[in-house]
Amino acid sequence: MDAREEVNEISLDPEDWGALRELGHQMLDDMLSYLETLRERPVWQPMPDEVRARFRQPLPVEGEGEAAAYQDFRELVQPYPLGNIHPRFWGWVIGTGTPFAMLAEMLAAGVNPNLGGGDHAANDVEQQVIDWCKQMLGYPAEASGLLVSGGSMANLVGLAVARNARAEIDVRQDGVHAAPREMVLYASRETHSSNSRAAELLGLGRAALRLVPVNDDFEIDIAALQGMIAADRAAGRYPFCVIGHAGTVNTGATDDLNTLADLCEREGLWFHVDGAFGALAALSPELAPRVAGMERADSLAFDMHKWMYLPIEVGCVLVRDQAAHLSTFSVTPDYLAHGTRGAHAGGPWFSEYGLQLSRGFRALKVWMSFKAHGLDTFRRLIEQNVAQAQYLAGLVDGEPELERLAPAPLNIVCFRYNPGGLDDAQLDVLNEELLVRLHESGTALPSYTRLGGRYVIRAAITNHRSRREDFDVLVQEVLRLGRGLRDEARA
Ligand SMILES: *Cc1c(COP(=O)(O)O)cnc(C)c1O
């Protein structure tokens, strides 16, 4: 073969760097302008059928070019957000993201490291972020940690360590079915669905997660918990873990975490805290007492894409007993053996603390945001959201046609439109329709839940863009739509 034969090798780098540079600058300008003018647009709007039809175009075998692909984003994606970047979005528990962290995400994708392990700076960034997280939440410095996709994965990792550390057998070797006694764990009825999914995935089964009644403030009933543990033991089962909540998803309630920690100590149980958003209350000296005891958890799960406002995805799990954490996930096949020099040195190898081997650089947006804004700014924003929840609760309480259905101890307010003269079933129907119309109006976007079977409108405030006046708009709109529906019902 002629060594000089022409080979047609290709790459995904641009042929024309200048053109991509120009397009990149355009994208950045467009996005920053879009974020700057969010308020002028609806929170949410349904996607027209003709737009949705364009998602059924065939597999693009031939490329259309970068500029055309960007145009598709502009036309098909950007105009139809769920709305969580908008100042009047308070649905589920979804953060807003920040312009600066968006830029950090771009840098992370540019350097594209793999956080599975090895000796490289990105690893140091993640370790420092984890250390900072321990510090800001008052968690022991010797603890291990891992950045994960979110609270669901953080709960799964924490509960996996709990299961393996407390099992009466070697779960990794023999499997859960080899356990001599049925392993059971506890959480309040207000627990997040991710915890029951973790129980399922860990082979314990959903029934192993005992749901404990709550008091009038939606906090776990500790006497009931104590009774359930005793009953399970008497029946030959093996209680091994209690999940406490710092901020429940429905109402933002926090269990009495110090009492739970005492109970777990006394009973020899693993104490896991799901603090998906509520854990961040610890940043504020004023709010920290509400989540006191959280720092005593054996494992602690929380999110930074909710109440730290960072772009999705980033959650974190901290584990007090680093050895237990490592022994749950560690494997070192030959091709992953660690060195003492060279690129395969360094540590920790984060892939040994969770399920993922290849791991993205989600740490960079946290690291740069902490540095750029300072924790004090996040503290102020969290306090601001709590003050806004109080403000909204006050507006609701001041309106005879609105009814609040739960305490608002943190950043969540649950209420319904209730003009009087309607029963619960009618109010459910009315409020469900009211919420849909509110979404379709594009003015504000709270979500919903059921409390004691009753349908409620639920505003969860993890939004750094909201202002007081936005809650005035919400209340006015709910009243306007509610009155319309009431009149329709009477007509
Ligand atoms: C959101 C939430 C989760 C799940 O977190 P993701 O980041 O959505 O996976 C778990 N627990 C609570 C209390 C939550 O609010």
Coordinates of C-alpha atoms and ligand atoms in Angstrom, one line a residue:
M1 CA 0.0 0.0 0.0
D2 CA 1.3 3.5 -0.9
A3 CA 2.2 5.1 2.5
R4 CA 1.3 8.4 1.0
E5 CA -2.2 7.3 0.0
E6 CA -4.7 10.0 0.9
V7 CA -6.8 9.0 4.0
N8 CA -9.9 10.9 4.7
E9 CA -9.8 11.2 8.5
I10 CA -12.4 13.3 10.2
S11 CA -13.1 14.8 13.6
L12 CA -15.9 16.6 15.4
D13 CA -13.9 19.8 15.8
P14 CA -15.1 22.6 13.5
E15 CA -13.4 22.9 10.2
D16 CA -13.9 26.6 10.6
W17 CA -13.1 27.6 14.2
G18 CA -13.9 31.2 13.5
A19 CA -17.4 30.4 12.4
L20 CA -18.1 28.3 15.5
R21 CA -16.6 31.0 17.7
E22 CA -19.0 33.4 16.2
L23 CA -22.0 31.1 16.6
G24 CA -20.9 30.4 20.2
H25 CA -20.8 34.1 21.0
Q26 CA -24.2 34.5 19.5
M27 CA -25.6 31.6 21.6
L28 CA -24.2 33.2 24.7
D29 CA -25.6 36.6 23.9
D30 CA -29.0 35.2 23.0
M31 CA -29.2 33.2 26.2
L32 CA -28.1 36.0 28.5
S33 CA -30.7 38.3 26.9
Y34 CA -33.3 35.6 27.3
L35 CA -32.5 35.3 31.0
E36 CA -32.4 39.0 31.4
T37 CA -36.0 39.3 30.1
L38 CA -37.6 36.3 31.7
R39 CA -40.3 38.3 33.4
E40 CA -41.7 39.5 30.1
R41 CA -42.6 36.0 29.0
P42 CA -45.3 33.5 30.3
V43 CA -44.1 31.1 32.9
W44 CA -45.4 28.2 30.8
Q45 CA -47.2 27.8 27.6
P46 CA -48.5 24.7 25.9
M47 CA -46.6 23.6 22.8
P48 CA -48.6 24.0 19.6
D49 CA -49.3 20.8 17.6
E50 CA -47.3 21.9 14.6
V51 CA -44.3 22.4 16.8
R52 CA -44.7 19.0 18.5
A53 CA -44.9 17.5 15.0
R54 CA -41.4 18.6 14.3
F55 CA -40.2 16.3 17.0
R56 CA -41.2 13.4 14.8
Q57 CA -38.7 14.2 12.0
P58 CA -36.5 11.3 11.0
L59 CA -33.1 10.4 12.3
P60 CA -30.7 13.0 11.0
V61 CA -28.2 10.8 9.1
E62 CA -26.8 13.8 7.2
G63 CA -26.0 16.7 9.5
E64 CA -27.8 20.1 8.9
G65 CA -24.9 22.1 10.4
E66 CA -24.4 23.8 13.8
A67 CA -26.2 27.0 12.9
A68 CA -29.3 25.1 11.8
A69 CA -29.2 22.8 14.9
Y70 CA -29.1 26.0 17.0
Q71 CA -32.0 27.4 15.1
D72 CA -34.0 24.3 15.9
F73 CA -33.2 24.8 19.6
R74 CA -34.4 28.4 19.3
E75 CA -37.7 27.4 17.7
L76 CA -38.5 24.1 19.3
V77 CA -37.0 24.0 22.7
Q78 CA -36.4 27.4 24.2
P79 CA -40.0 28.8 23.9
Y80 CA -41.6 25.8 25.7
P81 CA -39.9 25.5 29.2
L82 CA -41.5 23.9 32.2
G83 CA -41.1 27.3 33.6
N84 CA -38.8 26.8 36.5
I85 CA -36.4 29.5 35.5
H86 CA -39.2 32.1 35.8
P87 CA -39.7 34.4 38.8
R88 CA -43.3 33.1 39.3
F89 CA -42.6 29.4 39.2
W90 CA -43.1 27.6 42.5
G91 CA -44.0 24.1 41.3
W92 CA -42.9 20.8 42.9
V93 CA -39.4 21.6 44.3
I94 CA -37.4 22.7 41.3
G95 CA -34.6 25.3 41.4
T96 CA -34.1 28.1 38.9
G97 CA -30.5 27.8 37.9
T98 CA -28.2 30.8 37.7
P99 CA -26.6 32.6 34.7
F100 CA -23.1 32.2 36.2
A101 CA -23.4 28.5 37.0
M102 CA -24.6 28.1 33.4
L103 CA -21.3 29.5 32.2
A104 CA -19.5 27.1 34.7
E105 CA -21.5 24.2 33.1
M106 CA -20.1 25.2 29.8
L107 CA -16.6 25.2 31.1
A108 CA -17.1 21.8 32.7
A109 CA -18.2 20.4 29.4
G110 CA -15.3 22.0 27.6
V111 CA -12.6 20.4 29.8
N112 CA -14.8 17.3 30.0
P113 CA -13.0 15.4 32.8
N114 CA -14.2 12.0 34.1
L115 CA -14.7 12.2 37.9
G116 CA -14.5 8.5 38.3
G117 CA -10.9 8.7 39.6
G118 CA -7.4 9.6 38.8
D119 CA -5.0 12.4 39.6
H120 CA -6.5 15.6 38.1
A121 CA -7.7 18.9 39.3
A122 CA -11.4 18.2 38.8
N123 CA -11.1 15.5 41.5
D124 CA -9.7 18.2 43.9
V125 CA -12.6 20.4 43.0
E126 CA -15.2 17.8 43.9
Q127 CA -13.4 16.9 47.2
Q128 CA -13.3 20.6 48.1
V129 CA -17.0 21.0 47.4
I130 CA -17.8 18.0 49.5
D131 CA -15.6 19.4 52.3
W132 CA -17.4 22.8 52.0
C133 CA -20.8 21.0 52.2
K134 CA -19.8 19.3 55.4
Q135 CA -18.7 22.6 56.8
M136 CA -21.8 24.5 55.8
L137 CA -24.1 21.9 57.3
G138 CA -22.1 21.3 60.4
Y139 CA -21.4 17.7 59.5
P140 CA -18.2 15.9 60.7
A141 CA -15.1 16.7 58.7
E142 CA -14.0 13.0 58.6
A143 CA -17.2 12.0 56.7
S144 CA -17.1 10.9 53.1
G145 CA -19.3 12.3 50.4
L146 CA -20.3 12.2 46.8
L147 CA -21.9 14.5 44.4
V148 CA -24.8 12.7 42.7
S149 CA -27.6 13.5 40.2
G150 CA -30.0 14.6 43.0
G151 CA -31.9 13.8 46.1
S152 CA -33.2 10.4 44.8
M153 CA -29.7 9.1 44.1
A154 CA -28.4 10.6 47.4
N155 CA -31.1 8.7 49.3
L156 CA -30.4 5.6 47.4
V157 CA -26.7 5.8 48.2
G158 CA -27.2 6.6 51.9
L159 CA -29.7 3.8 52.3
A160 CA -27.5 1.3 50.4
V161 CA -24.7 2.1 52.9
A162 CA -27.2 1.7 55.8
R163 CA -28.4 -1.7 54.5
N164 CA -24.9 -3.1 53.9
A165 CA -23.5 -1.7 57.2
R166 CA -26.3 -3.0 59.3
A167 CA -27.2 -6.3 57.6
E168 CA -26.5 -9.4 59.6
I169 CA -24.9 -11.0 56.6
D170 CA -22.6 -9.9 53.7
V171 CA -25.2 -8.4 51.4
R172 CA -22.7 -7.8 48.6
Q173 CA -21.7 -11.4 48.6
D174 CA -24.9 -13.2 49.5
G175 CA -27.8 -10.9 48.6
V176 CA -30.6 -9.6 50.8
H177 CA -32.5 -12.9 50.6
A178 CA -29.8 -14.5 52.7
A179 CA -30.7 -12.2 55.7
P180 CA -31.8 -14.3 58.7
R181 CA -34.5 -11.8 59.6
E182 CA -36.6 -9.5 57.4
M183 CA -34.9 -6.0 57.4
V184 CA -37.2 -3.1 57.9
L185 CA -36.8 0.7 58.0
Y186 CA -39.0 3.6 59.0
A187 CA -40.0 7.0 57.7
S188 CA -43.1 9.2 58.2
R189 CA -46.1 8.9 55.9
E190 CA -44.9 12.2 54.5
T191 CA -41.7 10.6 53.2
H192 CA -40.6 11.3 49.7
S193 CA -41.3 8.6 47.0
S194 CA -37.6 8.3 46.3
N195 CA -37.1 6.6 49.6
S196 CA -39.7 3.9 48.8
R197 CA -38.1 3.5 45.4
A198 CA -34.7 3.0 47.2
A199 CA -36.2 0.3 49.4
E200 CA -37.5 -1.4 46.3
L201 CA -34.2 -1.2 44.4
L202 CA -32.2 -2.3 47.4
G203 CA -34.2 -5.6 47.4
L204 CA -35.9 -4.8 50.7
G205 CA -39.3 -4.2 49.1
R206 CA -41.6 -1.3 49.5
A207 CA -43.3 -3.1 52.4
A208 CA -40.1 -3.0 54.4
L209 CA -40.4 0.8 54.5
R210 CA -42.8 1.2 57.5
L211 CA -44.8 4.4 57.2
V212 CA -45.2 6.1 60.5
P213 CA -48.1 8.4 61.3
V214 CA -47.5 12.2 61.6
N215 CA -48.8 14.8 64.0
D216 CA -50.8 17.9 63.1
D217 CA -47.7 19.6 61.9
F218 CA -46.9 16.7 59.5
E219 CA -43.9 15.6 61.6
I220 CA -43.2 12.0 62.4
D221 CA -45.1 10.7 65.5
I222 CA -42.2 9.4 67.6
A223 CA -44.2 7.4 70.1
A224 CA -45.9 5.6 67.2
L225 CA -42.5 5.0 65.6
Q226 CA -41.2 3.5 68.9
G227 CA -44.3 1.3 69.1
M228 CA -43.8 0.1 65.5
I229 CA -40.1 -0.8 66.1
A230 CA -41.1 -2.8 69.2
A231 CA -43.8 -4.6 67.3
D232 CA -41.5 -5.5 64.4
R233 CA -38.9 -6.8 66.8
A234 CA -41.5 -8.9 68.6
A235 CA -42.6 -10.3 65.3
G236 CA -39.0 -11.4 64.5
R237 CA -38.1 -8.7 62.1
Y238 CA -34.9 -6.7 62.1
P239 CA -35.3 -2.9 62.3
F240 CA -32.1 -1.3 60.9
C241 CA -32.8 2.3 59.9
V242 CA -34.9 5.4 60.5
I243 CA -35.3 8.1 57.8
G244 CA -35.8 11.6 59.2
H245 CA -37.0 14.5 57.1
A246 CA -35.5 18.0 57.0
G247 CA -38.3 19.6 55.0
T248 CA -40.9 17.2 53.7
V249 CA -42.0 17.6 50.1
N250 CA -45.7 18.3 50.8
T251 CA -45.5 21.0 53.5
G252 CA -41.8 21.6 54.4
A253 CA -42.2 19.9 57.8
T254 CA -39.1 18.8 59.7
D255 CA -39.1 15.9 62.0
D256 CA -37.7 16.2 65.5
L257 CA -34.3 15.2 64.3
N258 CA -32.5 15.3 67.7
T259 CA -35.1 13.0 69.2
L260 CA -34.8 10.7 66.2
A261 CA -31.0 10.7 66.6
D262 CA -31.4 9.8 70.3
L263 CA -33.8 7.0 69.5
C264 CA -31.5 5.6 66.8
E265 CA -28.6 5.7 69.2
R266 CA -30.6 3.9 71.8
E267 CA -32.0 1.3 69.5
G268 CA -28.9 0.8 67.4
L269 CA -30.4 2.0 64.2
W270 CA -28.9 3.8 61.2
F271 CA -30.1 7.4 61.0
H272 CA -30.6 8.7 57.5
V273 CA -31.8 12.2 56.9
D274 CA -33.5 13.2 53.7
G275 CA -32.8 16.9 53.6
A276 CA -33.3 17.4 49.9
F277 CA -34.1 21.0 50.2
G278 CA -34.6 21.6 54.0
A279 CA -31.0 20.7 54.9
L280 CA -30.0 24.1 53.4
A281 CA -31.9 25.9 56.2
A282 CA -28.7 25.2 58.2
L283 CA -27.0 28.0 56.3
S284 CA -29.0 30.5 58.2
P285 CA -28.3 30.9 62.0
E286 CA -31.9 32.0 62.3
L287 CA -33.3 28.9 60.6
A288 CA -30.7 26.3 61.6
P289 CA -32.5 25.4 64.9
R290 CA -35.4 24.0 62.8
V291 CA -33.1 21.3 61.3
A292 CA -31.0 20.7 64.4
G293 CA -30.0 17.1 64.9
M294 CA -29.5 16.7 61.1
E295 CA -25.7 16.8 61.7
R296 CA -26.0 13.6 63.9
A297 CA -27.3 11.6 60.9
D298 CA -25.2 8.6 59.8
S299 CA -26.0 9.6 56.2
L300 CA -27.4 12.9 54.9
A301 CA -28.9 13.5 51.5
F302 CA -29.5 16.9 50.0
D303 CA -29.8 18.8 46.8
M304 CA -28.0 21.8 45.4
H305 CA -30.2 22.1 42.4
K306 CA -33.2 22.9 44.6
W307 CA -32.5 25.4 47.4
M308 CA -29.1 26.4 46.3
Y309 CA -30.5 27.4 42.9
L310 CA -27.8 25.7 40.9
P311 CA -28.6 24.2 37.5
I312 CA -29.9 20.6 37.5
E313 CA -28.4 18.1 38.2
V314 CA -26.5 18.3 41.5
G315 CA -27.2 16.5 44.8
C316 CA -24.9 15.3 47.5
V317 CA -24.8 12.5 50.0
L318 CA -22.6 12.6 53.1
V319 CA -21.7 9.5 55.1
R320 CA -20.3 9.7 58.6
D321 CA -18.5 6.3 58.4
Q322 CA -16.2 6.7 55.4
A323 CA -15.2 3.0 55.6
A324 CA -18.8 1.8 55.5
H325 CA -19.4 4.1 52.5
L326 CA -16.4 2.7 50.7
S327 CA -17.1 -0.9 51.4
T328 CA -20.6 -0.6 50.0
F329 CA -19.4 0.4 46.5
S330 CA -15.7 -0.2 46.1
V331 CA -14.4 -2.5 43.4
T332 CA -11.0 -2.3 41.8
P333 CA -10.7 -4.6 38.8
D334 CA -7.3 -4.7 37.2
Y335 CA -8.2 -2.0 34.7
L336 CA -9.1 0.4 37.5
A337 CA -6.2 -0.3 39.9
H338 CA -4.9 2.9 41.5
G339 CA -1.3 3.9 41.1
T340 CA 0.9 5.9 43.4
R341 CA 2.3 8.0 40.5
G342 CA 1.1 9.0 37.1
A343 CA -2.5 9.8 36.0
H344 CA -3.9 6.8 37.8
A345 CA -2.7 8.0 41.2
G346 CA -4.7 10.5 43.3
G347 CA -7.7 9.9 45.5
P348 CA -10.3 9.5 46.5
W349 CA -11.6 7.7 43.4
F350 CA -15.2 8.9 43.6
S351 CA -16.4 5.9 41.5
E352 CA -15.8 3.8 44.6
Y353 CA -18.4 5.8 46.6
G354 CA -21.4 5.3 44.3
L355 CA -22.8 3.5 41.3
Q356 CA -21.4 5.6 38.5
L357 CA -18.0 4.9 37.0
S358 CA -17.8 7.7 34.5
R359 CA -18.9 10.8 36.3
G360 CA -19.4 14.3 35.1
F361 CA -18.0 17.5 36.4
R362 CA -21.0 18.8 38.3
A363 CA -18.7 20.0 41.0
L364 CA -17.4 22.9 39.0
K365 CA -20.6 24.9 38.9
V366 CA -20.9 24.5 42.7
W367 CA -17.2 25.4 43.3
M368 CA -17.3 28.5 41.1
S369 CA -20.7 29.6 42.4
F370 CA -19.6 29.3 46.1
K371 CA -16.5 31.3 45.2
A372 CA -18.3 33.9 43.1
H373 CA -21.3 34.6 45.3
G374 CA -20.2 33.5 48.7
L375 CA -22.2 31.4 51.1
D376 CA -23.6 34.5 52.7
T377 CA -25.5 35.3 49.5
F378 CA -27.1 31.8 49.5
R379 CA -28.0 32.3 53.2
R380 CA -29.7 35.6 52.4
L381 CA -31.6 34.0 49.5
I382 CA -32.8 31.1 51.6
E383 CA -34.0 33.5 54.3
Q384 CA -35.6 35.6 51.6
N385 CA -37.6 32.6 50.4
V386 CA -38.7 31.8 53.9
A387 CA -39.8 35.4 54.4
Q388 CA -41.7 35.2 51.1
A389 CA -43.5 32.0 52.2
Q390 CA -44.5 33.8 55.4
Y391 CA -45.7 36.7 53.2
L392 CA -47.8 34.4 51.0
A393 CA -49.2 32.6 54.0
G394 CA -50.2 36.0 55.4
L395 CA -51.9 36.9 52.1
V396 CA -53.8 33.6 52.1
D397 CA -54.8 34.0 55.7
G398 CA -56.1 37.5 55.0
E399 CA -58.4 36.4 52.2
P400 CA -61.7 35.0 53.3
E401 CA -62.0 33.0 50.1
L402 CA -58.7 31.3 50.5
E403 CA -58.0 28.6 53.0
R404 CA -54.6 27.4 54.1
L405 CA -54.4 23.7 54.7
A406 CA -51.0 23.3 56.5
P407 CA -48.5 25.2 58.6
A408 CA -45.8 26.9 56.5
P409 CA -42.7 26.2 58.6
L410 CA -40.2 26.7 55.8
N411 CA -40.7 27.6 52.2
I412 CA -43.9 25.8 51.2
V413 CA -47.4 27.1 51.4
C414 CA -50.5 24.9 50.8
F415 CA -53.9 26.4 50.3
R416 CA -57.1 26.2 48.2
Y417 CA -59.8 28.5 46.9
N418 CA -62.8 28.0 49.1
P419 CA -65.7 30.5 48.6
G420 CA -68.0 28.6 51.0
G421 CA -71.0 26.4 50.3
L422 CA -69.0 23.7 48.5
D423 CA -68.1 20.3 50.0
D424 CA -64.6 18.8 49.8
A425 CA -65.3 16.8 46.6
Q426 CA -66.5 20.0 44.8
L427 CA -63.6 22.0 46.1
D428 CA -61.2 19.3 44.8
V429 CA -62.7 19.6 41.3
L430 CA -62.8 23.4 41.4
N431 CA -59.2 23.8 42.6
E432 CA -57.8 21.2 40.1
E433 CA -59.4 23.2 37.3
L434 CA -58.3 26.5 38.8
L435 CA -54.7 25.3 38.8
V436 CA -54.8 24.2 35.2
R437 CA -56.3 27.6 34.1
L438 CA -53.6 29.3 36.2
H439 CA -50.9 27.3 34.3
E440 CA -52.5 28.0 31.0
S441 CA -52.7 31.7 31.7
G442 CA -48.9 31.7 32.0
T443 CA -49.0 34.0 35.0
A444 CA -47.8 31.8 37.8
L445 CA -47.0 28.2 38.3
P446 CA -47.5 26.6 41.7
S447 CA -48.2 22.8 41.8
Y448 CA -50.5 20.7 43.8
T449 CA -50.7 17.9 46.3
R450 CA -53.3 16.2 48.6
L451 CA -53.3 16.8 52.3
G452 CA -55.7 14.5 54.2
G453 CA -57.2 13.6 50.9
R454 CA -58.0 17.2 50.0
Y455 CA -56.6 18.7 46.8
V456 CA -54.4 21.8 47.5
I457 CA -52.5 24.3 45.5
R458 CA -48.9 24.2 46.7
A459 CA -46.2 26.8 46.3
A460 CA -42.7 25.7 47.0
I461 CA -40.3 28.6 46.9
T462 CA -36.8 27.7 45.8
N463 CA -36.5 30.6 43.5
H464 CA -33.9 33.4 43.7
R465 CA -35.8 35.5 41.1
S466 CA -39.2 35.8 43.0
R467 CA -40.1 39.1 44.5
R468 CA -42.9 39.9 47.0
E469 CA -45.1 41.4 44.2
D470 CA -45.0 38.0 42.4
F471 CA -47.0 36.5 45.3
D472 CA -49.5 39.4 45.1
V473 CA -50.0 38.4 41.5
L474 CA -50.4 34.8 42.4
V475 CA -53.1 35.5 45.0
Q476 CA -54.9 38.0 42.7
E477 CA -55.0 35.4 39.9
V478 CA -56.2 32.6 42.1
L479 CA -59.0 34.8 43.4
R480 CA -59.9 35.9 39.8
L481 CA -59.9 32.4 38.4
G482 CA -61.6 31.0 41.5
R483 CA -64.4 33.5 41.4
G484 CA -65.0 32.7 37.7
L485 CA -65.2 29.0 38.5
R486 CA -67.5 29.6 41.4
D487 CA -69.8 31.6 39.2
E488 CA -69.7 28.9 36.5
A489 CA -70.7 26.4 39.1
R490 CA -73.6 28.4 40.4
A491 CA -74.9 29.3 36.9
Ligands
LIG1 C1 -37.0 16.5 45.5 C2 -36.9 15.6 46.7 C3 -36.2 14.4 46.6 C4 -35.7 13.9 45.3 O1 -34.6 14.7 44.8 P1 -34.3 14.7 43.3 O2 -33.2 15.7 43.2 O3 -35.6 15.2 42.6 O4 -33.9 13.4 42.9 C5 -36.1 13.6 47.8 N1 -36.6 14.0 48.9 C6 -37.3 15.2 49.0 C7 -37.8 15.6 50.4 C8 -37.4 16.0 47.9 O5 -38.1 17.2 48.0

